[in-house]
XYZ file of C-alpha atoms in Angstrom:
598
model
C 3.934 -6.060 35.700
C 2.633 -2.843 37.248
C 5.767 -1.026 36.014
C 5.329 -1.947 32.338
C 3.765 0.501 29.882
C 2.989 -0.456 26.279
C 2.172 2.397 23.915
C 2.239 3.290 20.233
C 2.396 6.562 18.311
C -0.374 7.293 15.822
C -0.371 10.229 13.438
C -0.899 11.311 9.857
C 2.052 11.040 7.422
C 4.685 13.743 8.148
C 3.358 14.826 11.527
C 6.598 13.836 13.247
C 6.098 10.280 14.563
C 9.618 9.020 13.834
C 11.322 12.181 15.147
C 9.297 12.018 18.365
C 10.344 8.370 18.769
C 14.002 9.487 18.353
C 13.632 12.083 21.145
C 11.992 9.592 23.528
C 14.884 7.173 22.946
C 17.444 9.958 23.553
C 15.745 11.144 26.736
C 15.480 7.691 28.302
C 19.095 6.894 27.392
C 18.105 3.913 25.219
C 20.518 5.156 22.551
C 24.159 6.052 23.084
C 25.650 9.193 21.508
C 27.449 7.038 18.953
C 24.300 5.241 17.780
C 22.276 8.414 17.357
C 20.941 9.275 13.926
C 17.823 10.883 12.509
C 14.784 8.604 12.053
C 16.545 5.919 14.027
C 13.767 3.333 13.803
C 13.340 3.694 10.027
C 16.126 1.351 9.051
C 15.366 0.913 5.334
C 16.986 3.302 2.808
C 13.635 3.844 1.127
C 12.045 4.886 4.433
C 14.740 7.467 5.011
C 14.606 8.937 1.507
C 10.860 9.252 1.313
C 10.530 10.189 4.971
C 7.816 7.574 5.565
C 7.609 4.530 7.816
C 6.934 1.336 5.862
C 7.415 -1.346 8.545
C 6.376 -1.101 12.177
C 9.219 -1.228 14.715
C 9.264 -2.026 18.405
C 11.801 -0.859 20.987
C 12.078 -1.013 24.769
C 13.174 1.854 27.049
C 13.896 2.102 30.783
C 12.779 5.243 32.594
C 13.113 6.191 36.256
C 10.122 8.178 37.502
C 9.929 9.366 41.135
C 12.515 6.784 42.193
C 10.766 3.838 40.527
C 12.015 2.053 37.420
C 9.553 1.642 34.558
C 9.838 -0.383 31.345
C 8.308 1.384 28.351
C 7.613 -0.546 25.135
C 7.159 1.731 22.146
C 5.650 0.257 18.986
C 6.189 2.669 16.081
C 3.591 2.247 13.317
C 3.420 3.190 9.616
C 1.221 6.211 8.894
C 0.105 5.384 5.375
C -3.360 4.031 4.608
C -1.924 1.051 2.649
C -0.498 -0.433 5.842
C -3.553 -0.019 8.083
C -3.787 -3.728 9.004
C -0.281 -3.591 10.464
C -1.293 -0.469 12.412
C -4.402 -2.235 13.768
C -2.323 -5.165 15.091
C 0.203 -2.819 16.710
C -2.647 -0.963 18.391
C -4.069 -4.278 19.670
C -0.734 -4.936 21.415
C -0.870 -1.656 23.434
C -2.774 -0.050 26.294
C -2.143 3.553 25.303
C -1.450 5.710 22.271
C 0.208 9.070 21.687
C -1.970 10.932 19.205
C 0.469 13.274 17.467
C -0.995 16.278 15.651
C 1.031 18.799 13.672
C 0.447 22.317 15.068
C 0.740 23.770 11.557
C -1.420 21.276 9.612
C -4.007 20.346 12.270
C -6.041 17.106 12.169
C -5.923 15.058 8.945
C -7.899 12.068 7.627
C -5.358 9.462 8.685
C -5.226 10.876 12.225
C -8.973 10.368 12.578
C -9.039 6.850 11.122
C -6.132 5.677 13.332
C -7.769 7.350 16.322
C -10.979 5.361 15.741
C -8.889 2.183 15.560
C -7.318 3.057 18.915
C -10.675 3.888 20.526
C -12.163 0.569 19.328
C -9.380 -1.167 21.253
C -10.096 0.924 24.406
C -6.690 2.600 24.378
C -5.893 5.532 26.614
C -5.250 8.459 24.245
C -2.597 11.072 25.096
C -2.902 14.027 22.691
C 0.445 15.610 21.728
C 0.640 18.883 19.824
C 3.869 18.578 17.847
C 5.946 21.195 15.936
C 4.864 24.124 18.185
C 8.209 25.808 17.407
C 7.306 26.304 13.726
C 6.611 29.916 12.667
C 3.432 28.745 10.914
C 2.193 26.842 13.999
C -1.260 27.641 15.311
C -1.267 26.019 18.785
C -4.457 27.557 20.254
C -6.642 26.767 17.260
C -5.315 23.207 16.820
C -5.700 22.545 20.573
C -9.371 23.479 20.206
C -9.668 21.048 17.260
C -8.168 18.231 19.386
C -10.486 19.055 22.298
C -13.490 18.939 19.925
C -12.355 15.621 18.479
C -11.496 13.837 21.736
C -13.730 15.647 24.212
C -10.759 15.998 26.565
C -9.649 18.930 28.717
C -7.378 21.531 26.987
C -4.842 21.035 29.820
C -4.418 17.361 28.784
C -2.975 18.334 25.384
C 0.835 18.336 25.680
C 2.613 20.998 23.560
C 5.872 19.542 22.239
C 8.526 19.857 19.603
C 10.209 16.605 18.621
C 12.923 18.582 16.846
C 14.070 20.655 19.832
C 13.068 18.167 22.556
C 10.449 20.440 24.144
C 7.766 18.606 26.167
C 9.447 15.167 26.065
C 9.582 14.813 29.872
C 5.871 15.752 30.120
C 5.032 13.073 27.509
C 6.945 10.379 29.442
C 5.282 11.379 32.719
C 1.870 11.321 31.040
C 2.569 7.804 29.707
C 3.367 6.590 33.221
C 0.414 8.320 34.911
C -2.270 7.930 32.258
C -1.551 4.681 30.388
C -2.782 1.705 32.437
C -0.396 -1.137 33.277
C -1.045 -4.348 31.294
C -3.654 -6.629 32.794
C -3.209 -10.353 32.257
C -3.220 -13.618 34.158
C 0.307 -14.677 35.037
C -0.676 -18.281 35.795
C -2.979 -18.799 32.767
C -1.811 -20.735 29.650
C 0.443 -18.761 27.297
C -1.419 -16.418 24.927
C 0.616 -13.901 22.886
C -0.213 -11.705 19.896
C 2.142 -11.482 16.881
C 2.196 -7.867 15.663
C 5.126 -8.008 13.242
C 7.797 -10.251 11.776
C 11.079 -9.595 9.984
C 13.293 -11.911 8.000
C 16.875 -12.411 9.071
C 18.887 -14.251 6.373
C 21.018 -15.986 9.029
C 18.458 -16.956 11.633
C 15.172 -17.219 9.752
C 12.028 -15.325 10.692
C 12.094 -13.166 13.832
C 8.617 -12.826 15.288
C 7.665 -9.809 17.411
C 4.952 -10.485 19.972
C 3.211 -9.142 23.060
C 2.390 -11.583 25.891
C -1.227 -11.241 27.023
C -1.439 -14.177 29.489
C 1.174 -16.544 30.911
C 4.843 -16.397 29.926
C 7.102 -17.721 27.171
C 10.362 -19.480 28.133
C 13.432 -20.243 26.073
C 13.416 -23.791 24.708
C 9.743 -24.580 25.302
C 7.462 -25.987 22.585
C 5.085 -23.402 21.186
C 2.226 -23.452 18.673
C 0.855 -20.872 16.213
C -2.939 -20.999 16.312
C -3.833 -19.893 12.741
C -1.363 -22.214 10.974
C -1.604 -24.914 13.694
C 2.148 -25.607 13.501
C 4.472 -26.397 16.406
C 8.016 -25.043 16.904
C 10.751 -24.798 19.526
C 11.441 -21.379 20.986
C 15.194 -21.322 20.254
C 15.615 -17.792 21.579
C 13.360 -15.228 23.239
C 14.338 -11.755 24.328
C 13.512 -8.077 24.476
C 14.017 -5.522 21.751
C 16.434 -2.713 22.428
C 18.381 -1.269 19.538
C 20.030 -4.648 19.543
C 18.301 -7.829 20.687
C 18.749 -8.897 24.321
C 18.160 -12.640 24.858
C 16.265 -13.529 28.053
C 15.297 -16.779 29.760
C 11.621 -15.786 29.935
C 9.256 -13.050 28.733
C 6.438 -12.523 31.210
C 2.833 -11.312 31.019
C 2.346 -7.817 29.594
C 5.807 -7.525 28.063
C 6.865 -7.256 24.424
C 9.646 -9.337 22.899
C 10.999 -11.257 19.951
C 11.049 -14.975 19.222
C 13.371 -16.970 16.936
C 12.276 -20.484 15.982
C 14.394 -21.003 12.858
C 11.386 -20.771 10.506
C 12.692 -20.203 6.977
C 9.346 -19.535 5.280
C 7.848 -16.159 6.208
C 4.374 -17.261 5.066
C 4.183 -19.500 8.149
C 4.242 -16.444 10.433
C 1.119 -14.353 10.046
C 0.758 -10.933 11.633
C -2.189 -10.979 14.052
C -1.814 -14.706 14.863
C -1.745 -16.073 18.427
C 1.234 -17.909 19.976
C 0.384 -20.483 22.636
C 2.051 -23.391 24.401
C 2.015 -26.745 22.593
C 1.730 -28.644 25.889
C -0.899 -26.484 27.583
C -2.646 -24.501 24.802
C -5.033 -21.595 25.402
C -8.677 -22.082 24.454
C -9.237 -18.598 22.986
C -7.092 -16.948 20.326
C -6.566 -13.168 20.253
C -9.506 -11.688 18.321
C -9.162 -9.692 15.106
C -6.819 -11.970 13.133
C -7.312 -11.883 9.370
C -5.245 -12.766 6.331
C -4.053 -9.601 4.612
C -6.141 -9.141 1.477
C -4.476 -7.536 -1.535
C -6.525 -4.694 -3.007
C -4.650 -3.858 -6.208
C -3.283 -6.305 -8.789
C -0.631 -5.707 -11.431
C 1.597 -7.832 -13.629
C 5.371 -7.602 -13.053
C 7.511 -8.829 -15.941
C 11.282 -8.908 -16.444
C 12.479 -6.625 -19.259
C 14.529 -9.529 -20.591
C 12.679 -12.887 -20.531
C 15.914 -14.686 -19.590
C 15.767 -13.001 -16.154
C 12.492 -14.755 -15.245
C 14.012 -17.222 -12.755
C 16.097 -14.465 -11.203
C 12.944 -12.347 -10.783
C 11.187 -15.271 -9.090
C 14.054 -15.644 -6.595
C 14.023 -11.886 -5.905
C 10.251 -11.856 -5.334
C 10.499 -14.792 -2.918
C 13.198 -13.035 -0.891
C 11.142 -9.847 -0.857
C 8.074 -11.762 0.306
C 10.038 -12.993 3.330
C 10.411 -9.389 4.418
C 6.947 -8.241 3.355
C 4.388 -10.999 3.870
C 1.560 -8.887 2.407
C 2.984 -9.290 -1.122
C 1.153 -12.056 -3.014
C 2.230 -13.329 -6.441
C 1.431 -16.109 -8.937
C 3.151 -16.874 -12.280
C 1.393 -15.819 -15.484
C 2.299 -15.263 -19.119
C 1.343 -12.601 -21.614
C 1.571 -12.683 -25.411
C 3.109 -9.198 -25.452
C 5.501 -9.479 -22.506
C 6.371 -13.156 -22.097
C 6.588 -14.784 -18.664
C 6.054 -12.825 -15.470
C 4.034 -12.659 -12.258
C 0.592 -11.443 -11.289
C 1.089 -9.640 -7.979
C -1.332 -8.474 -5.321
C -0.588 -5.279 -3.365
C -2.243 -3.413 -0.505
C -2.429 -0.197 -2.541
C -0.588 1.990 -5.005
C 2.124 3.101 -2.554
C 2.814 -0.544 -1.751
C 3.137 -1.282 -5.499
C 5.568 1.610 -5.931
C 7.675 0.495 -2.963
C 7.875 -3.128 -4.135
C 8.947 -2.004 -7.605
C 11.581 0.297 -6.119
C 12.887 -2.406 -3.751
C 13.182 -4.908 -6.628
C 15.321 -2.407 -8.519
C 17.460 -1.403 -5.547
C 17.931 -4.503 -3.494
C 18.000 -7.039 -6.341
C 19.045 -5.018 -9.433
C 15.934 -6.153 -11.321
C 14.521 -3.831 -13.980
C 10.865 -4.713 -14.403
C 7.841 -3.756 -16.504
C 4.654 -3.192 -14.517
C 1.330 -3.522 -16.322
C -1.798 -1.442 -15.695
C -2.881 -2.010 -12.074
C -6.445 -3.207 -11.518
C -8.565 -4.591 -8.682
C -10.165 -7.982 -8.062
C -13.755 -8.435 -9.302
C -16.349 -11.167 -8.732
C -18.116 -12.441 -11.865
C -21.165 -14.716 -12.056
C -22.301 -16.642 -15.179
C -25.835 -17.502 -16.312
C -25.034 -21.223 -16.145
C -24.289 -21.272 -12.395
C -25.267 -17.876 -10.935
C -24.119 -18.840 -7.415
C -20.512 -19.764 -8.269
C -18.075 -16.889 -7.911
C -15.395 -16.462 -10.572
C -12.490 -14.369 -9.264
C -11.363 -11.904 -11.917
C -7.892 -10.516 -11.143
C -6.981 -10.040 -14.775
C -9.251 -8.684 -17.549
C -8.615 -11.866 -19.571
C -10.324 -13.945 -16.800
C -13.691 -12.291 -17.473
C -16.196 -14.752 -19.020
C -17.716 -14.092 -22.479
C -20.265 -11.220 -22.406
C -23.009 -13.574 -23.708
C -22.657 -15.973 -20.748
C -22.109 -13.260 -18.128
C -24.834 -12.773 -15.519
C -23.389 -9.949 -13.389
C -20.108 -8.492 -12.146
C -19.480 -7.141 -8.641
C -16.639 -4.749 -7.856
C -15.082 -3.715 -4.527
C -16.239 -0.413 -3.032
C -14.533 1.713 -0.410
C -15.563 4.390 2.035
C -13.325 7.367 1.334
C -12.799 10.133 3.901
C -11.340 13.369 2.624
C -10.504 16.351 4.816
C -9.906 19.608 2.988
C -10.236 23.382 3.270
C -13.702 24.823 2.692
C -12.494 26.663 -0.472
C -11.794 23.392 -2.288
C -14.988 21.462 -1.482
C -16.445 22.060 -4.970
C -13.298 20.837 -6.749
C -12.988 17.734 -4.570
C -16.674 16.875 -4.998
C -16.559 17.147 -8.790
C -13.433 14.950 -8.877
C -15.125 12.272 -6.733
C -18.349 12.365 -8.749
C -16.331 12.038 -11.968
C -14.807 8.912 -10.395
C -18.321 7.465 -9.804
C -18.327 8.426 -6.119
C -21.526 9.049 -4.125
C -21.329 11.556 -1.303
C -22.637 10.116 1.973
C -21.681 12.785 4.493
C -20.286 16.292 4.824
C -19.188 17.646 8.200
C -17.596 20.987 9.030
C -14.886 20.219 11.589
C -14.164 23.947 11.928
C -15.316 26.930 9.847
C -12.328 26.358 7.577
C -12.047 22.555 7.376
C -14.542 20.060 5.985
C -14.701 16.285 6.226
C -16.311 14.644 3.177
C -17.316 10.975 3.029
C -17.850 9.144 -0.249
C -18.708 5.610 -1.337
C -16.479 4.933 -4.340
C -15.354 1.997 -6.485
C -11.794 1.003 -5.575
C -10.910 0.665 -9.277
C -11.392 4.414 -9.769
C -8.887 5.467 -7.119
C -6.198 2.994 -8.202
C -4.783 5.065 -11.074
C -4.227 8.734 -10.545
C -6.853 9.700 -7.978
C -4.446 10.710 -5.217
C -2.309 12.902 -7.504
C -5.369 14.630 -8.916
C -6.835 15.159 -5.448
C -3.628 16.919 -4.414
C -3.783 19.043 -7.599
C -7.396 20.192 -7.261
C -6.907 21.025 -3.569
C -3.410 22.536 -4.009
C -2.067 19.969 -1.569
C -4.600 20.786 1.157
C -6.490 17.500 1.183
C -5.826 14.335 3.127
C -7.299 11.057 2.038
C -8.076 7.811 3.833
C -10.132 4.782 2.844
C -11.485 1.493 4.141
C -13.157 -1.350 2.174
C -16.946 -1.738 2.523
C -17.559 -4.835 0.379
C -18.693 -5.614 -3.154
C -21.480 -4.035 -5.196
C -22.936 -4.914 -8.576
C -21.696 -2.754 -11.467
C -22.026 -2.617 -15.231
C -18.500 -3.416 -16.331
C -17.147 -4.173 -19.774
C -13.769 -5.406 -20.987
C -12.072 -2.959 -23.340
C -9.403 -4.521 -25.559
C -6.756 -2.653 -27.501
C -5.976 -4.021 -30.966
C -2.798 -3.132 -32.814
C -2.831 -4.028 -36.484
C -5.777 -6.326 -35.745
C -4.025 -8.219 -32.891
C -5.192 -7.915 -29.290
C -2.530 -6.675 -26.852
C -3.510 -8.429 -23.629
C -1.301 -6.255 -21.401
C -3.343 -3.156 -22.346
C -6.819 -4.653 -21.730
C -8.848 -3.047 -18.971
C -12.156 -3.596 -17.181
C -14.086 -0.326 -17.238
C -17.525 0.939 -16.339
C -19.893 1.181 -19.347
C -20.255 4.969 -18.951
C -16.493 5.565 -19.130
C -15.561 2.887 -21.682
C -15.979 4.987 -24.860
C -14.203 7.973 -23.392
C -11.232 6.016 -22.027
C -11.025 3.821 -25.156
C -10.710 6.956 -27.302
C -8.050 8.469 -25.004
C -6.059 5.224 -25.021
C -5.989 5.144 -28.822
C -4.915 8.794 -29.012
C -2.159 8.253 -26.485
C -0.841 5.140 -28.237
C -0.846 6.957 -31.580
C 1.720 9.399 -30.155
C 3.904 6.663 -28.689
C 4.027 3.891 -31.275
C 6.813 4.445 -33.819
C 5.828 4.663 -37.485
C 6.428 1.651 -39.714
C 6.534 1.141 -43.489
C 2.782 0.438 -43.380
C -0.345 1.945 -41.766
C -0.999 0.668 -38.232
C -4.622 0.815 -37.081
C -5.010 1.226 -33.291
C -8.483 0.168 -32.185
C -10.346 -0.046 -28.901
C -13.034 -2.726 -28.824
C -15.732 -4.082 -26.531
C -16.149 -7.705 -27.638
C -16.464 -7.548 -31.419
C -17.583 -3.916 -31.468
C -14.926 -1.315 -32.291
C -15.500 1.855 -30.232
C -12.509 3.998 -31.227
C -9.816 4.041 -33.862
C -6.655 5.945 -34.679
C -4.127 5.236 -37.453
C -0.368 5.584 -37.318
C 0.454 6.672 -40.861
C 3.074 4.789 -42.894
C 6.526 6.121 -43.628
C 6.536 6.613 -47.370
C 9.560 5.659 -49.391
C 9.794 7.612 -52.638
C 10.009 4.786 -55.224
C 9.220 7.021 -58.198
C 12.319 9.175 -57.808
C 14.114 7.349 -60.628
C 11.202 7.825 -63.096
C 12.038 11.235 -64.523
C 10.184 11.950 -67.741
C 8.595 9.183 -69.837
C 5.094 7.771 -69.591
C 2.915 8.088 -66.432
C 2.156 4.336 -66.597
C 5.743 3.591 -65.466
C 5.113 5.496 -62.225
C 1.715 3.859 -61.742
C 3.207 0.383 -62.212
C 5.827 1.033 -59.536
C 3.228 2.424 -57.091
C 0.974 -0.619 -57.616
C 3.930 -2.908 -56.904
C 4.715 -0.937 -53.737
C 1.068 -1.160 -52.636
C 1.137 -4.967 -52.899
C 4.351 -5.111 -50.913
C 2.870 -2.879 -48.189
C -0.202 -5.109 -47.998
C 1.927 -8.208 -47.550
C 4.152 -6.439 -45.042
C 1.101 -5.481 -43.021
C -0.037 -9.124 -42.885
C 3.251 -10.388 -41.530
C 4.429 -7.161 -39.859
C 4.986 -7.167 -36.122
C 4.436 -3.953 -34.152
C 6.801 -3.369 -31.236
C 5.236 -1.613 -28.259
C 7.610 0.666 -26.334
C 7.682 0.431 -22.511
C 6.340 4.011 -22.177
C 3.085 2.898 -23.823
C 2.232 0.625 -20.874
C 2.901 3.382 -18.383
C 1.180 6.109 -20.421
C -2.166 4.352 -20.205
C -2.081 5.112 -16.462
C -1.733 8.833 -17.053
C -4.561 9.504 -19.492
C -5.452 12.845 -17.925
C -2.020 14.418 -18.234
């Protein structure tokens, strides 16, 4: 056990985590020349194209240091804020972390939030200054930033370049000297932490775990603590590029487990594995069910594809257990699903994977968050509002609470004014402002989650010219004055366009919605009124003018009453047409409501 080292790599998006992992694998000989490729651990096409890590990956390396053989377990983590629960479980499975900082971009918001996660778990932090070979790199200044942040010695910061392979040996030596060996009781009952799971269509769910106490043997009966279910360990082994089956995985090591489970919902990340015969009394702390933050409806373009969409979503859920969905129907769009996501990036990725992996073209409705409503009748009973149509009648409503987040934004001093005005416009309250250096400022805000769901991130990048990094964590629910704004087309409510908005913004957004829809809805033979309403009160209106057919063309000469008679007849026809007329809403209209500020 003293020769095992478990470590993870934490960094902001694009600071070179995956490339550094590639170099470590090359250097330790874990990958043969033939298997080499860029971003080796990012196995999904989407990960490669976007250059981001979506799933965490684990891999084992052997390294000989001063004549002794060491086993290094690297757990690569996603860098994006939407996947922070997965990062927290990976960190809980390690004793050390490489904190990678880009020498050109310096410390960003995500770096700091992941660093705090690592410090909470008492991890040994090894600072690595990556990309020192870039012409725009600023090694001395960024080293000072790291020293200020960690309070370490400047000599402890390892300059490296994952692209050229500079500093890789120093990093491996630092892991062996500075990361402590795992501590655990070999003879205690089995206690292992699940930090990830993947779905294999042939063998069921593969569970990745780290043994904290005891050992796990092939063929023994095991139990998952959170779900309280018992299974047989059909196969256990270690994770190289390919899986290596073993008879036993001992204390402190990382491995995979196959039990033939077909339903991914039975394996929860963060759960504890123990022996069914001799169970442990204490589970690994910190387990929680992943809570979706953003909700949106996903509908098939053609209603006949509904069952096919259901099958696709179920398969996708096996690979990504944080996707939650329930069936629902909409008058405008037919049958579909109400889905819960971890954030907007997660929503985008799910939509993209449905299109790529399953050939499903889908319509996504306006994303919103989950609110808590209370009625006057029973003020203590919570009504979960995931969809604007779930909100009780305004007359019976007591109060509504909405989720708030603590947002951390790091930007250059020149853009502080712009960023502040954007956050205040989004109902944010500033709680803290710290100058990290003379040039860089860290701003903290308390903001409603609903306000950042739409276009906040894009606008933040615009007002700061790309020099702002953003990170958030939930801080609970607060009471807010919210109203339901409905959109009526030709007097009929379109449920897919309803939104829950704050009273102060309702009139403004209602007006913008009507203006936007006026541009997008095709003209008919009759006038179409587009209205925004709160309850029975209309707050904004636009009209799509009718296409006029020239019925009087044949009346040349003669009495004016002939023309008038024809126009009266046409008027009656238009009136009747408007009563029975059906207005088609183009797909762009649903998406355009998201981009009201463009």
